[in-house]
PDB file of C-alpha atoms in Angstrom:
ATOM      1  CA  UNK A   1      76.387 113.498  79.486  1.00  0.00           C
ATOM      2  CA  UNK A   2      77.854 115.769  76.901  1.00  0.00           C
ATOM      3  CA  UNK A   3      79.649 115.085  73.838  1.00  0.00           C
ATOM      4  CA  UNK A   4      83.168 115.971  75.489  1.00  0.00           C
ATOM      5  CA  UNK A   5      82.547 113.350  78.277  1.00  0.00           C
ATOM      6  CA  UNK A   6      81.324 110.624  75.779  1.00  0.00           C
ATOM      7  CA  UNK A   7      84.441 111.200  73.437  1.00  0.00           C
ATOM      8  CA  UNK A   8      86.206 110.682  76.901  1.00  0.00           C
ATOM      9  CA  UNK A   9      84.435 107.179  77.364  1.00  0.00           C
ATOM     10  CA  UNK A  10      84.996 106.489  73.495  1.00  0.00           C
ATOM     11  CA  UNK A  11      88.898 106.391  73.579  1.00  0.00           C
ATOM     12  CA  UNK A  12      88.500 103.901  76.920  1.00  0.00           C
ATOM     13  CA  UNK A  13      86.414 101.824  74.817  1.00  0.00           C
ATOM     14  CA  UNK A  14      88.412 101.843  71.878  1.00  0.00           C
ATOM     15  CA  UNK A  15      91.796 100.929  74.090  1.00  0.00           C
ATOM     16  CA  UNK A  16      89.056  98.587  76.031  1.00  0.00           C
ATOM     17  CA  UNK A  17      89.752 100.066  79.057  1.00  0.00           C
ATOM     18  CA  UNK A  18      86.353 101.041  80.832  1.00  0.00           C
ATOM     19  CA  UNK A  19      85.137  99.877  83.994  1.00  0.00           C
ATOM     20  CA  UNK A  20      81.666  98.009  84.039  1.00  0.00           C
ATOM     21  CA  UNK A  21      80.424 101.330  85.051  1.00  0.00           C
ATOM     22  CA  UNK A  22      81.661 103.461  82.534  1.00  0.00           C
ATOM     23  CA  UNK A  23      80.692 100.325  79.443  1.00  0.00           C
ATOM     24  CA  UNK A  24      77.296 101.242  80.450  1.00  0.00           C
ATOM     25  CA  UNK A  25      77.193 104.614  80.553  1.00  0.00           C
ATOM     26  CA  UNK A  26      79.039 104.534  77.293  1.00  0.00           C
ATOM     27  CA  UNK A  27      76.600 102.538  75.423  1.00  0.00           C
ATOM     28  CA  UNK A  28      73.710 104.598  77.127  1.00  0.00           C
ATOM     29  CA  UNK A  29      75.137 107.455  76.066  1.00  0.00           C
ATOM     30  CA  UNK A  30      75.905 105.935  72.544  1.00  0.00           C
ATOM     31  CA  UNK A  31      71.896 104.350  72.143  1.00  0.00           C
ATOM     32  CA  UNK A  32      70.665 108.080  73.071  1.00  0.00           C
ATOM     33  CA  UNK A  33      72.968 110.062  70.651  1.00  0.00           C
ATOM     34  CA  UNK A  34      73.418 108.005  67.501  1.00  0.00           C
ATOM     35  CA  UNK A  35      75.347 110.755  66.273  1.00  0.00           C
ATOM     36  CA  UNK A  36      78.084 110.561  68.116  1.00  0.00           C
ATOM     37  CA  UNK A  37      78.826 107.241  66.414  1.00  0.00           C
ATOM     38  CA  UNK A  38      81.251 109.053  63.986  1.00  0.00           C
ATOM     39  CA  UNK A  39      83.873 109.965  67.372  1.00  0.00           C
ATOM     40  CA  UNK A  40      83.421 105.834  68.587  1.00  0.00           C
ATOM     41  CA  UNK A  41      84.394 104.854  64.945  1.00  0.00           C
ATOM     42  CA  UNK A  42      87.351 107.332  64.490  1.00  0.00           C
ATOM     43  CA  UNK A  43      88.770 105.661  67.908  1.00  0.00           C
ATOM     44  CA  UNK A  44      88.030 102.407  66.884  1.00  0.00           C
ATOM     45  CA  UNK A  45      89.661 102.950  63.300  1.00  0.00           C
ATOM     46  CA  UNK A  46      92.686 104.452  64.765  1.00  0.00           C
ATOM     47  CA  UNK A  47      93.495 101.337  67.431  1.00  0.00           C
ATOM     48  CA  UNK A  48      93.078  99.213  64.509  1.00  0.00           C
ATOM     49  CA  UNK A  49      95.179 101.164  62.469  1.00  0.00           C
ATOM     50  CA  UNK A  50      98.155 100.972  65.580  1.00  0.00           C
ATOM     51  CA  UNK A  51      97.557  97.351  65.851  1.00  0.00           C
ATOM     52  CA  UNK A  52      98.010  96.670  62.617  1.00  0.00           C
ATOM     53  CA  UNK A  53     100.770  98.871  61.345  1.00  0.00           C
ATOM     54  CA  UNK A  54     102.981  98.092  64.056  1.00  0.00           C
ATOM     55  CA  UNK A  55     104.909  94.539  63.430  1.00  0.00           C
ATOM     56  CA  UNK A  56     104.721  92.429  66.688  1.00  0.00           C
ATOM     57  CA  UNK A  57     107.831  93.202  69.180  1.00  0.00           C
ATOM     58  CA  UNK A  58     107.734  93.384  72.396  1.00  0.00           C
ATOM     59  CA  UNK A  59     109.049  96.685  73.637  1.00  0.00           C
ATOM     60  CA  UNK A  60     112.117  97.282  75.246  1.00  0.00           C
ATOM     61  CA  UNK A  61     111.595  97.086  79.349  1.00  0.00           C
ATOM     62  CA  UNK A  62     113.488 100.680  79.482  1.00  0.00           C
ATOM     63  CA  UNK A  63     111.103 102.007  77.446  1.00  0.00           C
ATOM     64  CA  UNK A  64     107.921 100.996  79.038  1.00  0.00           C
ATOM     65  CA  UNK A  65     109.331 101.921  82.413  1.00  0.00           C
ATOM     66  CA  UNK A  66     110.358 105.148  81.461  1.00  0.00           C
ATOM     67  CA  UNK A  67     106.939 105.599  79.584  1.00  0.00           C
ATOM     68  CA  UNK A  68     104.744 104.474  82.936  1.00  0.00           C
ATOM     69  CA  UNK A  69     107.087 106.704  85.158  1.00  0.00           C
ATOM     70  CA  UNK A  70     106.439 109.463  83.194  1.00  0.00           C
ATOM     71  CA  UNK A  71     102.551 109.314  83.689  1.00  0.00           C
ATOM     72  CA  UNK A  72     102.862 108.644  87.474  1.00  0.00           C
ATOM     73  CA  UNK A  73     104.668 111.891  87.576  1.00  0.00           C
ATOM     74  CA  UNK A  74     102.307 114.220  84.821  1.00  0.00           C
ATOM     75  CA  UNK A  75     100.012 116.584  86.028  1.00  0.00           C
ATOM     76  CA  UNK A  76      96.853 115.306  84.277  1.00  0.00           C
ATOM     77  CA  UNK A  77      95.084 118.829  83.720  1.00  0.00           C
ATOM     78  CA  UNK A  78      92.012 120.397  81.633  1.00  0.00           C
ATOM     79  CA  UNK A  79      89.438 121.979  81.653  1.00  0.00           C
ATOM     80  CA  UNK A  80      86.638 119.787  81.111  1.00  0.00           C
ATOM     81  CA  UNK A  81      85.703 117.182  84.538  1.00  0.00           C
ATOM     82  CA  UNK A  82      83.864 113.973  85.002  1.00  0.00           C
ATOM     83  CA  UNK A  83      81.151 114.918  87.771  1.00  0.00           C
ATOM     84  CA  UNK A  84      79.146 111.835  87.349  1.00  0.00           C
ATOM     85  CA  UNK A  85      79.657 111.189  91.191  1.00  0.00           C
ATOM     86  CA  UNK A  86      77.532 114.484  92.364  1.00  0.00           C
ATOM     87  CA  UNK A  87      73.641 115.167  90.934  1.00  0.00           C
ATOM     88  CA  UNK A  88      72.750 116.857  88.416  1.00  0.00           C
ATOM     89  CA  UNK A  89      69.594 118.403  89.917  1.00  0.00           C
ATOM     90  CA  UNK A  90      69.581 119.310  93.240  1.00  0.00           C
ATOM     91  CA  UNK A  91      66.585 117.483  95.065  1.00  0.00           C
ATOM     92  CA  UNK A  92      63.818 120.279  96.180  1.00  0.00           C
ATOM     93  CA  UNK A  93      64.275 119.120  99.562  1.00  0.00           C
ATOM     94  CA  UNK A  94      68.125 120.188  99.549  1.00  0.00           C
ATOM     95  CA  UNK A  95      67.126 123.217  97.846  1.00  0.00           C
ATOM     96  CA  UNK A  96      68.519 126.108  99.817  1.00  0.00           C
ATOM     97  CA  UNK A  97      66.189 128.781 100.948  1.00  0.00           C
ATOM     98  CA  UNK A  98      66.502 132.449 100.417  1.00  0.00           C
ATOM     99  CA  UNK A  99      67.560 133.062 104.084  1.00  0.00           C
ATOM    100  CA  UNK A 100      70.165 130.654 103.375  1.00  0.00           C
ATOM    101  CA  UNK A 101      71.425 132.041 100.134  1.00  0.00           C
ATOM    102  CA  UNK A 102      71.881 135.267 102.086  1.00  0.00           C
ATOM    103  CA  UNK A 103      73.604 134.343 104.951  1.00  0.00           C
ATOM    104  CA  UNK A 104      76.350 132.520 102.183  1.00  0.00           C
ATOM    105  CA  UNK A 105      74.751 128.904 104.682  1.00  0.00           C
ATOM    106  CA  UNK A 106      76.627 126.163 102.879  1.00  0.00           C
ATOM    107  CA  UNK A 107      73.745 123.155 102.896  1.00  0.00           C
ATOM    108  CA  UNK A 108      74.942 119.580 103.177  1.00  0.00           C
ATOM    109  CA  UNK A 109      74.280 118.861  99.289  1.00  0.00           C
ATOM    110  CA  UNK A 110      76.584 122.443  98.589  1.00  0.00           C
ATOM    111  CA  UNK A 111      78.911 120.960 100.531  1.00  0.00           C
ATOM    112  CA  UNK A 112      79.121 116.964  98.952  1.00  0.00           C
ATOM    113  CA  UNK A 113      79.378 118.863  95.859  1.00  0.00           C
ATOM    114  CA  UNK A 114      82.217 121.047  97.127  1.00  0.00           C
ATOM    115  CA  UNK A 115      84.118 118.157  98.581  1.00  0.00           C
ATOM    116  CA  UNK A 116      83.439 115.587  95.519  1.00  0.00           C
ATOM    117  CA  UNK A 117      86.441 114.968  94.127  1.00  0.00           C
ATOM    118  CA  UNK A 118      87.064 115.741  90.557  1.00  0.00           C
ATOM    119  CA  UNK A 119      89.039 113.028  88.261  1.00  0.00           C
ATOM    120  CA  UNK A 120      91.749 114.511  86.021  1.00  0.00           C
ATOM    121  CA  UNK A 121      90.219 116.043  82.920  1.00  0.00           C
ATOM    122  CA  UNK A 122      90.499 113.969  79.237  1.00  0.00           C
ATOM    123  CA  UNK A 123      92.664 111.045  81.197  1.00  0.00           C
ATOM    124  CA  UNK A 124      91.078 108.214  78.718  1.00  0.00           C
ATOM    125  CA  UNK A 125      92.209 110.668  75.836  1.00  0.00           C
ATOM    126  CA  UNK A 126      95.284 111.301  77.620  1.00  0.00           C
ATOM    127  CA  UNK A 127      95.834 107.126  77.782  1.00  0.00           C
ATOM    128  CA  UNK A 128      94.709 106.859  74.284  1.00  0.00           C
ATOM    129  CA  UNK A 129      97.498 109.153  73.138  1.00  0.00           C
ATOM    130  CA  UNK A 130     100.252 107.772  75.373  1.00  0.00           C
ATOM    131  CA  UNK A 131      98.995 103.964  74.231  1.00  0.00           C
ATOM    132  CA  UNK A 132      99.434 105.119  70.376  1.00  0.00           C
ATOM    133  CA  UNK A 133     103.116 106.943  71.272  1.00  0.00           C
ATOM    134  CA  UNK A 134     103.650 104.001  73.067  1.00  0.00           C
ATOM    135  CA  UNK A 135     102.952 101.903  70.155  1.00  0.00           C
ATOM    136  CA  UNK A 136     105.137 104.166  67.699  1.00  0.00           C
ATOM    137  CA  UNK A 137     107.850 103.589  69.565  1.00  0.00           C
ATOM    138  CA  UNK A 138     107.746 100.024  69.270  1.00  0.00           C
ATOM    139  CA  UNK A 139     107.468 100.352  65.641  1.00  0.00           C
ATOM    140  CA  UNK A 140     110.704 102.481  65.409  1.00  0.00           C
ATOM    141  CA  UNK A 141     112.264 100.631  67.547  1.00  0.00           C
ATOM    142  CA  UNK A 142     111.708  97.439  65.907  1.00  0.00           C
ATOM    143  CA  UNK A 143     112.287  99.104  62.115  1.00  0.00           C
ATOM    144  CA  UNK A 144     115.446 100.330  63.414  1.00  0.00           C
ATOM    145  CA  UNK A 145     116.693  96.576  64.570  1.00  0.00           C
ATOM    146  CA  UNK A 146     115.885  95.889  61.252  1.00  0.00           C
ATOM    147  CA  UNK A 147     117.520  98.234  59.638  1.00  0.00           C
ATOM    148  CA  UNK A 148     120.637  98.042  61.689  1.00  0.00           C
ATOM    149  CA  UNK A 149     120.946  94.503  61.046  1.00  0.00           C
ATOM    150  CA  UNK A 150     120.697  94.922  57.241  1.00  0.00           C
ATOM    151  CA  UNK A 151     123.343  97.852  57.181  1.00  0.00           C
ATOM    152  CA  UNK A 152     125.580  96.078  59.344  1.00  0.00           C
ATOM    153  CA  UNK A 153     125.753  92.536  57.363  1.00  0.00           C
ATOM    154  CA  UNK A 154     129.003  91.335  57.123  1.00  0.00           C
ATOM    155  CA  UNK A 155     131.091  92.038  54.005  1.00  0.00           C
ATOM    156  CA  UNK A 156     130.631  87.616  52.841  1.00  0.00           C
ATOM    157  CA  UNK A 157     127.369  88.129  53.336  1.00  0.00           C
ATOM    158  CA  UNK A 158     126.906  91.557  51.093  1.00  0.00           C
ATOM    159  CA  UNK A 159     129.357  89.594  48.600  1.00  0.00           C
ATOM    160  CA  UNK A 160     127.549  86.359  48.358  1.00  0.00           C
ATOM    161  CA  UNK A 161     124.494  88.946  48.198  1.00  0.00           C
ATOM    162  CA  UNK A 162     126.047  90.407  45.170  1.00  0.00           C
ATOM    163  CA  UNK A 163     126.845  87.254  43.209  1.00  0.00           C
ATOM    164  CA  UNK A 164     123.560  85.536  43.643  1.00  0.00           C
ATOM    165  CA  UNK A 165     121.785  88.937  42.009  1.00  0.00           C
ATOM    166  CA  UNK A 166     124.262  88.700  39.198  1.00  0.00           C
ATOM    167  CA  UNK A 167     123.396  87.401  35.612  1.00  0.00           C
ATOM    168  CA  UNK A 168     126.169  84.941  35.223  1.00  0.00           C
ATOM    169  CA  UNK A 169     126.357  83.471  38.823  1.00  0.00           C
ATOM    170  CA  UNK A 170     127.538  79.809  39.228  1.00  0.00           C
ATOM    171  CA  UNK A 171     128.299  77.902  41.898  1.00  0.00           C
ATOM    172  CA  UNK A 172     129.364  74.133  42.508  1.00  0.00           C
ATOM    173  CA  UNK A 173     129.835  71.839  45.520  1.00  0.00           C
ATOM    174  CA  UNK A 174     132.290  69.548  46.550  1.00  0.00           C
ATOM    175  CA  UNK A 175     133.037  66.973  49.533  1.00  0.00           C
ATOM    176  CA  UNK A 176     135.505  68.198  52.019  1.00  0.00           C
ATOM    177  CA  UNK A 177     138.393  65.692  52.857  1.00  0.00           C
ATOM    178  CA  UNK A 178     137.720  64.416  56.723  1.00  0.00           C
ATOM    179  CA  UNK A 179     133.410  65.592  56.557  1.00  0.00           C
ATOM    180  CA  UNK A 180     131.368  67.924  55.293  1.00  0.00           C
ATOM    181  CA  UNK A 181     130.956  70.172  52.198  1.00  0.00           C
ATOM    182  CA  UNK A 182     132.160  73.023  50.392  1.00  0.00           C
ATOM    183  CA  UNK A 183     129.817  75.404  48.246  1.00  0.00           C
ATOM    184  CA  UNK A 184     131.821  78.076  45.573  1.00  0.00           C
ATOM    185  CA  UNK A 185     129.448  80.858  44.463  1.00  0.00           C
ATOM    186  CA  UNK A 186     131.156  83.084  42.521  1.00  0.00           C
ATOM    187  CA  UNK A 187     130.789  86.171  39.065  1.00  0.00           C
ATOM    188  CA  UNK A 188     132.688  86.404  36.299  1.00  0.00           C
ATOM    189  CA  UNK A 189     131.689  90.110  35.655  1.00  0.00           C
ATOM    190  CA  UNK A 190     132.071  91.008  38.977  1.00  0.00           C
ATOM    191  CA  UNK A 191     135.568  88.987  39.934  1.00  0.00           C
ATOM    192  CA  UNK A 192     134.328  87.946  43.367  1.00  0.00           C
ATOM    193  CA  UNK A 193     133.172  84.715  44.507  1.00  0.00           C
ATOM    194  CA  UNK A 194     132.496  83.081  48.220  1.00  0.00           C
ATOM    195  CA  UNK A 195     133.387  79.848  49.659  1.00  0.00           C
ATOM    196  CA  UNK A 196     130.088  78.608  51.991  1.00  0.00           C
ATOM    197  CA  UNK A 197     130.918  75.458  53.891  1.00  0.00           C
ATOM    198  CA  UNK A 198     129.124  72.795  56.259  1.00  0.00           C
ATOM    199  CA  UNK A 199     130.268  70.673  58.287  1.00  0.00           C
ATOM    200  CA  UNK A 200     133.772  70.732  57.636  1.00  0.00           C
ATOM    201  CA  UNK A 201     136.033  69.539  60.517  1.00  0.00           C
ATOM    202  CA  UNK A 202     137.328  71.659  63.927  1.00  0.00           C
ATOM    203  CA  UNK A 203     140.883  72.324  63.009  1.00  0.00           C
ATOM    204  CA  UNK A 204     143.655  71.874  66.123  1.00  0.00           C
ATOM    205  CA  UNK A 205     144.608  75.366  68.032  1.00  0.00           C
ATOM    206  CA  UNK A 206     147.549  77.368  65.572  1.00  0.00           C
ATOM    207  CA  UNK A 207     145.793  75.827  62.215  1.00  0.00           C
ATOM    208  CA  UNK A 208     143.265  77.929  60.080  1.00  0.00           C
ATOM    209  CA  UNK A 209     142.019  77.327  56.940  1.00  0.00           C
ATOM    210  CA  UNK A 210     143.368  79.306  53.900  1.00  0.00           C
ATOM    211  CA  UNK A 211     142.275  80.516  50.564  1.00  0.00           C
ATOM    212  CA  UNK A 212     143.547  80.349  47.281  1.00  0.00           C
ATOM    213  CA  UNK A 213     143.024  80.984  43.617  1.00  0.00           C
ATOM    214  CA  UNK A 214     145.136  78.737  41.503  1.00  0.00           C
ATOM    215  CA  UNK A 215     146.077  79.801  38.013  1.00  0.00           C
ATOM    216  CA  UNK A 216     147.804  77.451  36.093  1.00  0.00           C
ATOM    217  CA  UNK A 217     150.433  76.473  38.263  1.00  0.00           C
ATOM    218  CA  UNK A 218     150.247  79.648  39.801  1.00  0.00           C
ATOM    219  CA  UNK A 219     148.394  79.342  43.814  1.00  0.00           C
ATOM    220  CA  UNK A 220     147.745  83.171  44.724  1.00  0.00           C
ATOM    221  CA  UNK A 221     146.517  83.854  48.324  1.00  0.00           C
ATOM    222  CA  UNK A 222     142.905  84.857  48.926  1.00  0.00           C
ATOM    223  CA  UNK A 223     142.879  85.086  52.830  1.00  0.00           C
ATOM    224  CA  UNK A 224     141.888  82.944  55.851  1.00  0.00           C
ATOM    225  CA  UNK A 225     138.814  81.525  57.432  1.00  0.00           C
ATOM    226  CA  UNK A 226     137.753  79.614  60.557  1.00  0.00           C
ATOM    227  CA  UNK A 227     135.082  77.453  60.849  1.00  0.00           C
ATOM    228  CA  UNK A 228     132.156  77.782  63.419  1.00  0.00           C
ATOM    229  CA  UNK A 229     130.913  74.381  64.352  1.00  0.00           C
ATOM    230  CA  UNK A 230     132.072  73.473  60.329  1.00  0.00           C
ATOM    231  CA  UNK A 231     129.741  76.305  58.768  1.00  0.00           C
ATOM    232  CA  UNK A 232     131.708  79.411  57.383  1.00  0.00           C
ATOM    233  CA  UNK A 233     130.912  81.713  54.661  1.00  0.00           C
ATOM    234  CA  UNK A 234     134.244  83.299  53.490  1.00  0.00           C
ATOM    235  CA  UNK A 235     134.899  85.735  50.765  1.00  0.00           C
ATOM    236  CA  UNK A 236     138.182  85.700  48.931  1.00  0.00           C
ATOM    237  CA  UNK A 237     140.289  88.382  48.913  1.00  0.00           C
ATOM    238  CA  UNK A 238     141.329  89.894  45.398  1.00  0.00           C
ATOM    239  CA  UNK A 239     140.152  89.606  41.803  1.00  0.00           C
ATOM    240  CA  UNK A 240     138.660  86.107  40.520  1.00  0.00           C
ATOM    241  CA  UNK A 241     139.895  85.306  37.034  1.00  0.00           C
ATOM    242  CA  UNK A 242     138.188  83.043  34.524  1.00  0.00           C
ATOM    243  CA  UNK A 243     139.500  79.864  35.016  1.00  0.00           C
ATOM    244  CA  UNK A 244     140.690  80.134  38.567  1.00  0.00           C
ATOM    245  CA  UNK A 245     140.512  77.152  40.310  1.00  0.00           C
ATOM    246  CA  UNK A 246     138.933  77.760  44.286  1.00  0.00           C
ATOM    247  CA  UNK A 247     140.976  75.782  46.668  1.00  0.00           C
ATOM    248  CA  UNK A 248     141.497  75.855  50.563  1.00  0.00           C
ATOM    249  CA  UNK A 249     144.317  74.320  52.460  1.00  0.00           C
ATOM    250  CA  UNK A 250     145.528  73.979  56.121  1.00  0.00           C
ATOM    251  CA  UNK A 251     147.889  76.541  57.240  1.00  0.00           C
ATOM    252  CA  UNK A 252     149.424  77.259  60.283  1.00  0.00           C
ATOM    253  CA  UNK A 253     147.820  80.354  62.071  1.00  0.00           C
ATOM    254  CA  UNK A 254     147.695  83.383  60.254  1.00  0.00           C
ATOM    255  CA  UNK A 255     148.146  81.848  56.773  1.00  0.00           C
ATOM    256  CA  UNK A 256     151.175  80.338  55.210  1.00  0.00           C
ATOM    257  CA  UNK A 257     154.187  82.542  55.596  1.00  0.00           C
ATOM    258  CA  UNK A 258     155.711  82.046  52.704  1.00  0.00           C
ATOM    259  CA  UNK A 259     152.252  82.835  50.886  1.00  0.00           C
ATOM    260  CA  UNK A 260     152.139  79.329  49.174  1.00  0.00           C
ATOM    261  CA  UNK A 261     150.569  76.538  50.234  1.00  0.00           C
ATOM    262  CA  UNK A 262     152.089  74.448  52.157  1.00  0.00           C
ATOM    263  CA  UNK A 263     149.752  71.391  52.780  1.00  0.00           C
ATOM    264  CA  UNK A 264     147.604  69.492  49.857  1.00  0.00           C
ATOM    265  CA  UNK A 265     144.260  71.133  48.946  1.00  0.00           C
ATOM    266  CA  UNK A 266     141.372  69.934  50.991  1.00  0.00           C
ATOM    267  CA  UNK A 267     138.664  71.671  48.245  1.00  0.00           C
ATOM    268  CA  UNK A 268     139.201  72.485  45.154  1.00  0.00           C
ATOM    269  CA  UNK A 269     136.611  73.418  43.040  1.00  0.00           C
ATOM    270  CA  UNK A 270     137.193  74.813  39.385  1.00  0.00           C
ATOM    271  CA  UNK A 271     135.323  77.601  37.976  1.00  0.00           C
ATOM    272  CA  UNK A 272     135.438  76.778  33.762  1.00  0.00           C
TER     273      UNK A 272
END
């Protein structure tokens, strides 16, 4: 065996993908070279490296398919071939005599050796390269989930986000009239703040819950939320003031239309 077809056997190893045939040979070949230790170790390091680099995700079924239709369908060519399945030495009995070598006589072991098939050259290196694409892809593809699903957080969210990272964030809970509670997180320096509730109740179809900061005497609309199974985490619209006092009431569908409220508070939670 030469050092080509033991690097061959190496990457099989590494991806444990040898036969019981080809283990043995390996580790033959391996126990009578020592020094080709080094190319077993670089393949070993380099699945490790893929398995550990890559978070776990299991790969999208379009991508394997398209991956494993791809290598049904790629010529596997090279140079080098595995002819483990013909001798190495011709037996003297086989050898062909000179008459023979004249006449161009093709002698039965000529001929097993013509007609022995030859396996695709560097497949296990071929493998070992698709298996560490293979893996790549599953690490962009799962980074790139991730990164969608950051970029894409809803504006509450990024607000609430916002307020929690700044110096002077408060916040302070109340009981919601009928179940549940209602969280205010809000900035002075930055003028926003977020309503987070749980459990409140289902309002009745045409009803929403509205927003408002009240100064003074003064209620100011702040938008509309709905509740999913009583959680919601709203942001209000505009600039929070010092002061302001957080309140949500029942409106009708689409807010009050005369843009005050129009129903008594069912939260109110002051901010000073």
């Amino acid at each position: 065996m030469n050092e080509q077809e033991f690097a061959e056997l190496a990457a099989g190893a590494a991806l444990d993908a040898l036969s019981p045939d080809d283990q043995q040979r390996y580790h033959a070949a391996l126990a009578a070279h020592p020094e080709w230790q080094g190319i077993a170790d670089e393949d070993a390091d380099s699945v490790a490296f893929l398995a550990e680099g890559t978070p776990p995700a299991a790969p999208s079924p379009d991508i394997r398919a398209a991956l494993l239709a791809r290598i049904a369908v790629t010529p596997q060519a090279g140079d080098a071939t595995v002819t483990d399945t013909v001798p190495d030495v011709v037996p003297e009995t086989e050898t062909p005599s000179a008459s023979d070598a004249d006449t161009g006589a093709v002698t039965p072991s000529t001929e097993a050796a013509a007609a022995a098939p030859k396996a695709p050259a560097h497949r296990l290196r071929i493998l070992f390269a698709l298996a560490a694409c293979l893996a790549l892809l599953v690490g962009v593809g799962a980074g790139a989930v991730a990164i969608n699903s950051y970029v894409n957080r809803p504006a509450s969210v990024v607000a609430l986000e916002d307020i929690q990272a700044a110096g002077d964030a408060q916040q302070a809970s109340v009981p919601v009239e009928g179940g549940g509670t209602a969280t205010a997180h809000w900035s002075a320096s930055l003028g926003k703040s977020v309503l987070v509730t749980d459990g409140i109740p289902e309002l009745s179809e045409g009803e929403t819950y509205e927003l408002w900061y009240v100064r003074g005497e003064t209620p100011v609309s702040a938008g509309v939320f709905a509740a999913d199974d009583g959680e919601a985490t709203a942001v209000l619209a505009g600039d929070m003031q010092v002061g302001d006092v957080i309140a949500v009431t029942i409106e009708q569908d689409g807010g009050s239309p005369s843009g005050l409220p129009t129903t008594d508070p069912v939260v109110a939670i002051p901010t000073a």
